[in-house]
Amino acid sequence: MTNDKTLRSLLEGVANGKVSPDMALDSLKDFAYESVGEFAKIDHHRQLRTGFPEVIWGPGKTPEQIAQIMEVMRLRNPVVMATRIEPTVYAALQPKVRGLRYYESARICAIAPLTIEPQFEGVISILSAGTADLPVAEEAAVTAELSGFQVKRLWDVGVAGIHRLLSNRHLIDSASVLIVVAGMEGALPSVVAGLADCPVIAVPTSIGYGASFGGLAPLLTMLNSCAVGIGVVNIDNGFGAAVLAGQILRTAEKLQLASSGS
């Protein structure tokens, strides 16, 4: 009951008498949430409400807890994802969860099809300022791909060598939404936003020397950007940037459908 099509099919079954009210009630009994042991309540309704299923936050959970949550979620979702999973945690999860895949750079593990075709129009282009920013950039990229969006990557194009960015101007021009990931002083999103005609989501990272204050300096730089059209997410929040980019594309698709319907 985690998507519109399944729920509509159930209601139509009740309406035409093919499904009894008791059978429907049994299908809907865990509609709002489902308890897993004494430690988690899975929000199965989130996909229907927001368009994105619940995702497991790895830190603070034991491998046993993550495995149990994933096994419950896989019964209702084609893709089950856990973020911030370190290699040692994945090693403990692998024998417990059948078909688990690991995206090491992104620190994401997932139960997912081998290939996921894009389900939505548009392109999310993701840029990183430096190689050290890749874990956050890859978190954004893998999250977007697992959510059914087309992704293009452009790594190591920071402002210290601006020609690297300018020689890839075509990637900026072809993007529907841009996610720009940068640490140090965090100047890259301002430069990109000055070149782009689409929304720019800026992601500050905790990469930098002492005065970067663990990502606070690039965060403030991005918030104070003189370029327009930039939204800023929290430090190291590649996941949040990907979901925001996805919501922008989903909204554009809904508006297009509404316009064509009228």
mmCIF file of C-alpha atoms in Angstrom, residues 10-257:
data_model
loop_
_atom_site.group_PDB
_atom_site.id
_atom_site.type_symbol
_atom_site.label_atom_id
_atom_site.label_comp_id
_atom_site.label_asym_id
_atom_site.label_seq_id
_atom_site.Cartn_x
_atom_site.Cartn_y
_atom_site.Cartn_z
ATOM 1 C CA LEU A 10 -7.439 -2.331 -3.617
ATOM 2 C CA LEU A 11 -10.249 0.241 -3.376
ATOM 3 C CA GLU A 12 -11.566 -0.726 -6.804
ATOM 4 C CA GLY A 13 -11.534 -4.375 -5.683
ATOM 5 C CA VAL A 14 -13.687 -3.524 -2.685
ATOM 6 C CA ALA A 15 -16.022 -1.421 -4.848
ATOM 7 C CA ASN A 16 -16.637 -4.189 -7.381
ATOM 8 C CA GLY A 17 -16.877 -6.941 -4.772
ATOM 9 C CA LYS A 18 -13.714 -8.805 -5.687
ATOM 10 C CA VAL A 19 -12.087 -7.929 -2.353
ATOM 11 C CA SER A 20 -13.939 -8.290 0.932
ATOM 12 C CA PRO A 21 -13.840 -5.489 3.530
ATOM 13 C CA ASP A 22 -12.009 -7.863 5.898
ATOM 14 C CA MET A 23 -9.332 -8.567 3.282
ATOM 15 C CA ALA A 24 -8.941 -4.843 2.639
ATOM 16 C CA LEU A 25 -8.685 -4.152 6.354
ATOM 17 C CA ASP A 26 -5.958 -6.767 6.669
ATOM 18 C CA SER A 27 -4.037 -5.135 3.811
ATOM 19 C CA LEU A 28 -4.358 -1.701 5.410
ATOM 20 C CA LYS A 29 -3.649 -2.604 9.027
ATOM 21 C CA ASP A 30 -0.010 -1.459 8.759
ATOM 22 C CA PHE A 31 -0.822 1.420 6.422
ATOM 23 C CA ALA A 32 0.320 4.219 8.729
ATOM 24 C CA TYR A 33 3.342 2.500 10.262
ATOM 25 C CA GLU A 34 4.623 -0.905 11.259
ATOM 26 C CA SER A 35 6.581 -1.698 14.398
ATOM 27 C CA VAL A 36 9.886 -3.553 14.173
ATOM 28 C CA GLY A 37 10.709 -5.029 17.549
ATOM 29 C CA GLU A 38 10.831 -2.412 20.270
ATOM 30 C CA PHE A 39 13.191 -0.081 18.420
ATOM 31 C CA ALA A 40 11.598 1.166 15.167
ATOM 32 C CA LYS A 41 8.302 2.146 13.535
ATOM 33 C CA ILE A 42 8.425 2.017 9.740
ATOM 34 C CA ASP A 43 6.508 4.824 8.015
ATOM 35 C CA HIS A 44 5.010 2.923 5.061
ATOM 36 C CA HIS A 45 2.745 5.866 4.265
ATOM 37 C CA ARG A 46 5.639 8.226 3.465
ATOM 38 C CA GLN A 47 5.939 7.191 -0.208
ATOM 39 C CA LEU A 48 2.252 7.947 -0.729
ATOM 40 C CA ARG A 49 2.475 11.304 1.080
ATOM 41 C CA THR A 50 5.760 12.655 -0.256
ATOM 42 C CA GLY A 51 6.733 10.549 -3.262
ATOM 43 C CA PHE A 52 9.832 9.202 -1.499
ATOM 44 C CA PRO A 53 9.923 6.158 0.794
ATOM 45 C CA GLU A 54 11.454 6.211 4.246
ATOM 46 C CA VAL A 55 15.238 5.794 4.225
ATOM 47 C CA ILE A 56 17.278 4.228 7.022
ATOM 48 C CA TRP A 57 19.804 6.428 8.816
ATOM 49 C CA GLY A 58 22.663 4.077 9.628
ATOM 50 C CA PRO A 59 24.687 5.712 12.436
ATOM 51 C CA GLY A 60 23.483 4.818 15.910
ATOM 52 C CA LYS A 61 21.821 1.593 14.786
ATOM 53 C CA THR A 62 23.314 -1.869 15.184
ATOM 54 C CA PRO A 63 23.705 -4.107 12.097
ATOM 55 C CA GLU A 64 21.003 -6.359 13.552
ATOM 56 C CA GLN A 65 18.555 -3.452 13.810
ATOM 57 C CA ILE A 66 19.312 -2.246 10.284
ATOM 58 C CA ALA A 67 18.890 -5.765 8.910
ATOM 59 C CA GLN A 68 15.513 -6.227 10.600
ATOM 60 C CA ILE A 69 14.255 -2.866 9.348
ATOM 61 C CA MET A 70 15.377 -3.639 5.795
ATOM 62 C CA GLU A 71 13.664 -7.012 5.791
ATOM 63 C CA VAL A 72 10.361 -5.399 6.815
ATOM 64 C CA MET A 73 10.693 -2.586 4.286
ATOM 65 C CA ARG A 74 11.589 -4.852 1.354
ATOM 66 C CA LEU A 75 8.117 -6.434 1.514
ATOM 67 C CA ARG A 76 6.538 -3.124 0.503
ATOM 68 C CA ASN A 77 9.210 -1.222 -1.436
ATOM 69 C CA PRO A 78 11.149 -2.104 -4.618
ATOM 70 C CA VAL A 79 14.101 -0.073 -3.304
ATOM 71 C CA VAL A 80 15.246 -0.037 0.329
ATOM 72 C CA MET A 81 18.112 2.259 1.184
ATOM 73 C CA ALA A 82 20.313 2.891 4.226
ATOM 74 C CA THR A 83 22.705 5.848 4.394
ATOM 75 C CA ARG A 84 26.032 6.464 6.148
ATOM 76 C CA ILE A 85 26.912 2.779 6.238
ATOM 77 C CA GLU A 86 30.603 2.201 6.912
ATOM 78 C CA PRO A 87 32.372 -0.798 5.315
ATOM 79 C CA THR A 88 32.524 -2.697 8.616
ATOM 80 C CA VAL A 89 28.770 -2.297 9.081
ATOM 81 C CA TYR A 90 28.124 -3.465 5.526
ATOM 82 C CA ALA A 91 30.318 -6.517 6.129
ATOM 83 C CA ALA A 92 28.103 -7.399 9.105
ATOM 84 C CA LEU A 93 24.909 -6.749 7.107
ATOM 85 C CA GLN A 94 25.807 -8.712 3.988
ATOM 86 C CA PRO A 95 25.159 -12.216 5.378
ATOM 87 C CA LYS A 96 21.949 -11.034 7.054
ATOM 88 C CA VAL A 97 20.245 -9.318 4.093
ATOM 89 C CA ARG A 98 19.860 -11.159 0.804
ATOM 90 C CA GLY A 99 20.703 -9.200 -2.332
ATOM 91 C CA LEU A 100 22.215 -6.249 -0.503
ATOM 92 C CA ARG A 101 24.352 -3.921 -2.637
ATOM 93 C CA TYR A 102 26.963 -1.470 -1.366
ATOM 94 C CA TYR A 103 27.960 1.869 -2.879
ATOM 95 C CA GLU A 104 31.207 2.419 -1.030
ATOM 96 C CA SER A 105 31.950 6.011 -2.075
ATOM 97 C CA ALA A 106 28.426 7.079 -1.168
ATOM 98 C CA ARG A 107 28.353 4.962 2.028
ATOM 99 C CA ILE A 108 24.936 3.678 0.981
ATOM 100 C CA CYS A 109 23.684 0.113 0.980
ATOM 101 C CA ALA A 110 20.485 -0.819 -0.773
ATOM 102 C CA ILE A 111 18.173 -3.584 -1.843
ATOM 103 C CA ALA A 112 17.475 -2.555 -5.428
ATOM 104 C CA PRO A 113 17.233 -3.856 -8.990
ATOM 105 C CA LEU A 114 20.529 -4.078 -10.867
ATOM 106 C CA THR A 115 19.342 -1.352 -13.222
ATOM 107 C CA ILE A 116 16.841 1.388 -12.450
ATOM 108 C CA GLU A 117 15.485 3.231 -15.454
ATOM 109 C CA PRO A 118 14.763 6.939 -14.896
ATOM 110 C CA GLN A 119 11.094 7.418 -14.054
ATOM 111 C CA PHE A 120 11.026 11.195 -14.397
ATOM 112 C CA GLU A 121 11.983 13.705 -17.050
ATOM 113 C CA GLY A 122 14.916 16.018 -16.526
ATOM 114 C CA VAL A 123 18.539 15.691 -15.511
ATOM 115 C CA ILE A 124 20.125 16.234 -12.108
ATOM 116 C CA SER A 125 23.738 17.253 -12.664
ATOM 117 C CA ILE A 126 26.014 16.981 -9.648
ATOM 118 C CA LEU A 127 29.289 18.888 -9.395
ATOM 119 C CA SER A 128 31.978 18.525 -6.749
ATOM 120 C CA ALA A 129 34.649 21.106 -6.030
ATOM 121 C CA GLY A 130 37.314 18.599 -4.966
ATOM 122 C CA THR A 131 38.006 14.903 -4.765
ATOM 123 C CA ALA A 132 37.657 15.062 -0.976
ATOM 124 C CA ASP A 133 34.021 16.141 -1.448
ATOM 125 C CA LEU A 134 33.159 12.939 -3.331
ATOM 126 C CA PRO A 135 31.527 11.000 -0.448
ATOM 127 C CA VAL A 136 28.883 13.720 -0.110
ATOM 128 C CA ALA A 137 28.535 14.174 -3.874
ATOM 129 C CA GLU A 138 28.187 10.428 -4.423
ATOM 130 C CA GLU A 139 25.611 10.226 -1.628
ATOM 131 C CA ALA A 140 23.556 12.725 -3.615
ATOM 132 C CA ALA A 141 24.142 10.935 -6.925
ATOM 133 C CA VAL A 142 23.297 7.434 -5.704
ATOM 134 C CA THR A 143 20.242 8.665 -3.787
ATOM 135 C CA ALA A 144 18.912 10.368 -6.910
ATOM 136 C CA GLU A 145 19.571 7.326 -9.111
ATOM 137 C CA LEU A 146 17.926 4.920 -6.682
ATOM 138 C CA SER A 147 14.940 7.287 -6.565
ATOM 139 C CA GLY A 148 14.482 7.049 -10.335
ATOM 140 C CA PHE A 149 16.173 10.200 -11.609
ATOM 141 C CA GLN A 150 18.741 10.644 -14.379
ATOM 142 C CA VAL A 151 22.085 11.827 -12.996
ATOM 143 C CA LYS A 152 25.205 13.295 -14.560
ATOM 144 C CA ARG A 153 28.432 13.680 -12.585
ATOM 145 C CA LEU A 154 31.262 16.205 -12.853
ATOM 146 C CA TRP A 155 33.964 15.879 -10.218
ATOM 147 C CA ASP A 156 36.923 18.030 -9.160
ATOM 148 C CA VAL A 157 35.979 21.324 -10.832
ATOM 149 C CA GLY A 158 36.608 23.746 -7.947
ATOM 150 C CA VAL A 159 37.325 27.437 -8.334
ATOM 151 C CA ALA A 160 41.091 27.033 -7.757
ATOM 152 C CA GLY A 161 41.216 25.753 -11.355
ATOM 153 C CA ILE A 162 38.176 27.446 -12.856
ATOM 154 C CA HIS A 163 39.089 26.350 -16.401
ATOM 155 C CA ARG A 164 38.091 22.795 -15.416
ATOM 156 C CA LEU A 165 34.560 24.003 -14.802
ATOM 157 C CA LEU A 166 34.324 26.290 -17.828
ATOM 158 C CA SER A 167 35.485 23.556 -20.188
ATOM 159 C CA ASN A 168 32.426 21.546 -19.079
ATOM 160 C CA ARG A 169 29.898 24.323 -19.551
ATOM 161 C CA HIS A 170 27.707 21.978 -21.608
ATOM 162 C CA LEU A 171 26.925 19.923 -18.499
ATOM 163 C CA ILE A 172 25.648 23.020 -16.723
ATOM 164 C CA ASP A 173 23.606 24.062 -19.754
ATOM 165 C CA SER A 174 21.931 20.652 -20.103
ATOM 166 C CA ALA A 175 20.931 20.314 -16.436
ATOM 167 C CA SER A 176 17.381 20.653 -15.129
ATOM 168 C CA VAL A 177 18.626 20.961 -11.539
ATOM 169 C CA LEU A 178 22.208 21.354 -10.328
ATOM 170 C CA ILE A 179 23.625 20.070 -7.053
ATOM 171 C CA VAL A 180 26.953 21.708 -6.255
ATOM 172 C CA VAL A 181 29.063 20.219 -3.469
ATOM 173 C CA ALA A 182 31.999 22.163 -2.020
ATOM 174 C CA GLY A 183 34.097 22.490 1.101
ATOM 175 C CA MET A 184 36.959 24.899 1.903
ATOM 176 C CA GLU A 185 35.482 28.397 1.323
ATOM 177 C CA GLY A 186 32.487 27.042 -0.621
ATOM 178 C CA ALA A 187 32.627 29.425 -3.586
ATOM 179 C CA LEU A 188 31.701 26.974 -6.360
ATOM 180 C CA PRO A 189 27.871 27.245 -6.105
ATOM 181 C CA SER A 190 28.049 31.030 -6.619
ATOM 182 C CA VAL A 191 30.105 30.607 -9.785
ATOM 183 C CA VAL A 192 27.810 27.874 -11.117
ATOM 184 C CA ALA A 193 24.642 29.838 -10.322
ATOM 185 C CA GLY A 194 26.040 32.755 -12.306
ATOM 186 C CA LEU A 195 26.193 30.476 -15.358
ATOM 187 C CA ALA A 196 23.040 28.372 -14.935
ATOM 188 C CA ASP A 197 19.398 28.945 -15.867
ATOM 189 C CA CYS A 198 18.074 26.273 -13.489
ATOM 190 C CA PRO A 199 17.833 25.847 -9.697
ATOM 191 C CA VAL A 200 21.141 25.289 -7.886
ATOM 192 C CA ILE A 201 21.238 23.306 -4.651
ATOM 193 C CA ALA A 202 24.399 24.064 -2.697
ATOM 194 C CA VAL A 203 25.867 21.466 -0.342
ATOM 195 C CA PRO A 204 28.627 22.593 2.031
ATOM 196 C CA THR A 205 30.999 19.878 3.194
ATOM 197 C CA SER A 206 33.092 19.563 6.326
ATOM 198 C CA ILE A 207 36.282 19.428 4.224
ATOM 199 C CA GLY A 208 38.745 22.238 4.902
ATOM 200 C CA TYR A 209 41.407 23.665 7.147
ATOM 201 C CA GLY A 210 40.811 24.819 10.718
ATOM 202 C CA ALA A 211 39.081 28.089 9.912
ATOM 203 C CA SER A 212 36.449 26.256 7.873
ATOM 204 C CA PHE A 213 35.043 25.165 11.263
ATOM 205 C CA GLY A 214 33.918 21.760 10.059
ATOM 206 C CA GLY A 215 31.882 23.139 7.165
ATOM 207 C CA LEU A 216 30.478 26.257 8.811
ATOM 208 C CA ALA A 217 32.575 28.591 6.626
ATOM 209 C CA PRO A 218 31.332 27.155 3.297
ATOM 210 C CA LEU A 219 27.790 27.029 4.693
ATOM 211 C CA LEU A 220 27.895 30.772 5.440
ATOM 212 C CA THR A 221 29.499 31.508 2.066
ATOM 213 C CA MET A 222 26.679 29.707 0.280
ATOM 214 C CA LEU A 223 23.998 31.397 2.370
ATOM 215 C CA ASN A 224 25.561 34.793 1.584
ATOM 216 C CA SER A 225 25.972 34.164 -2.139
ATOM 217 C CA CYS A 226 25.419 37.156 -4.393
ATOM 218 C CA ALA A 227 24.215 34.840 -7.160
ATOM 219 C CA VAL A 228 20.469 34.170 -7.242
ATOM 220 C CA GLY A 229 18.612 30.889 -7.579
ATOM 221 C CA ILE A 230 20.598 29.021 -4.908
ATOM 222 C CA GLY A 231 19.100 26.925 -2.117
ATOM 223 C CA VAL A 232 21.406 25.609 0.602
ATOM 224 C CA VAL A 233 21.106 22.363 2.566
ATOM 225 C CA ASN A 234 22.929 21.366 5.736
ATOM 226 C CA ILE A 235 26.606 20.458 5.980
ATOM 227 C CA ASP A 236 27.425 17.117 4.294
ATOM 228 C CA ASN A 237 23.743 16.536 3.464
ATOM 229 C CA GLY A 238 24.030 14.999 0.015
ATOM 230 C CA PHE A 239 20.944 12.894 0.682
ATOM 231 C CA GLY A 240 18.797 15.936 1.432
ATOM 232 C CA ALA A 241 20.063 17.714 -1.687
ATOM 233 C CA ALA A 242 19.080 14.756 -3.884
ATOM 234 C CA VAL A 243 15.568 14.582 -2.437
ATOM 235 C CA LEU A 244 15.095 18.335 -2.916
ATOM 236 C CA ALA A 245 16.281 18.083 -6.531
ATOM 237 C CA GLY A 246 13.887 15.203 -7.054
ATOM 238 C CA GLN A 247 10.977 17.159 -5.613
ATOM 239 C CA ILE A 248 11.731 20.025 -7.997
ATOM 240 C CA LEU A 249 11.574 17.684 -11.003
ATOM 241 C CA ARG A 250 8.457 15.924 -9.688
ATOM 242 C CA THR A 251 6.722 19.285 -9.231
ATOM 243 C CA ALA A 252 7.674 20.341 -12.762
ATOM 244 C CA GLU A 253 6.203 17.083 -14.085
ATOM 245 C CA LYS A 254 2.965 17.581 -12.119
ATOM 246 C CA LEU A 255 2.607 21.127 -13.476
ATOM 247 C CA GLN A 256 3.211 19.882 -17.004
ATOM 248 C CA LEU A 257 0.563 17.176 -16.610
#
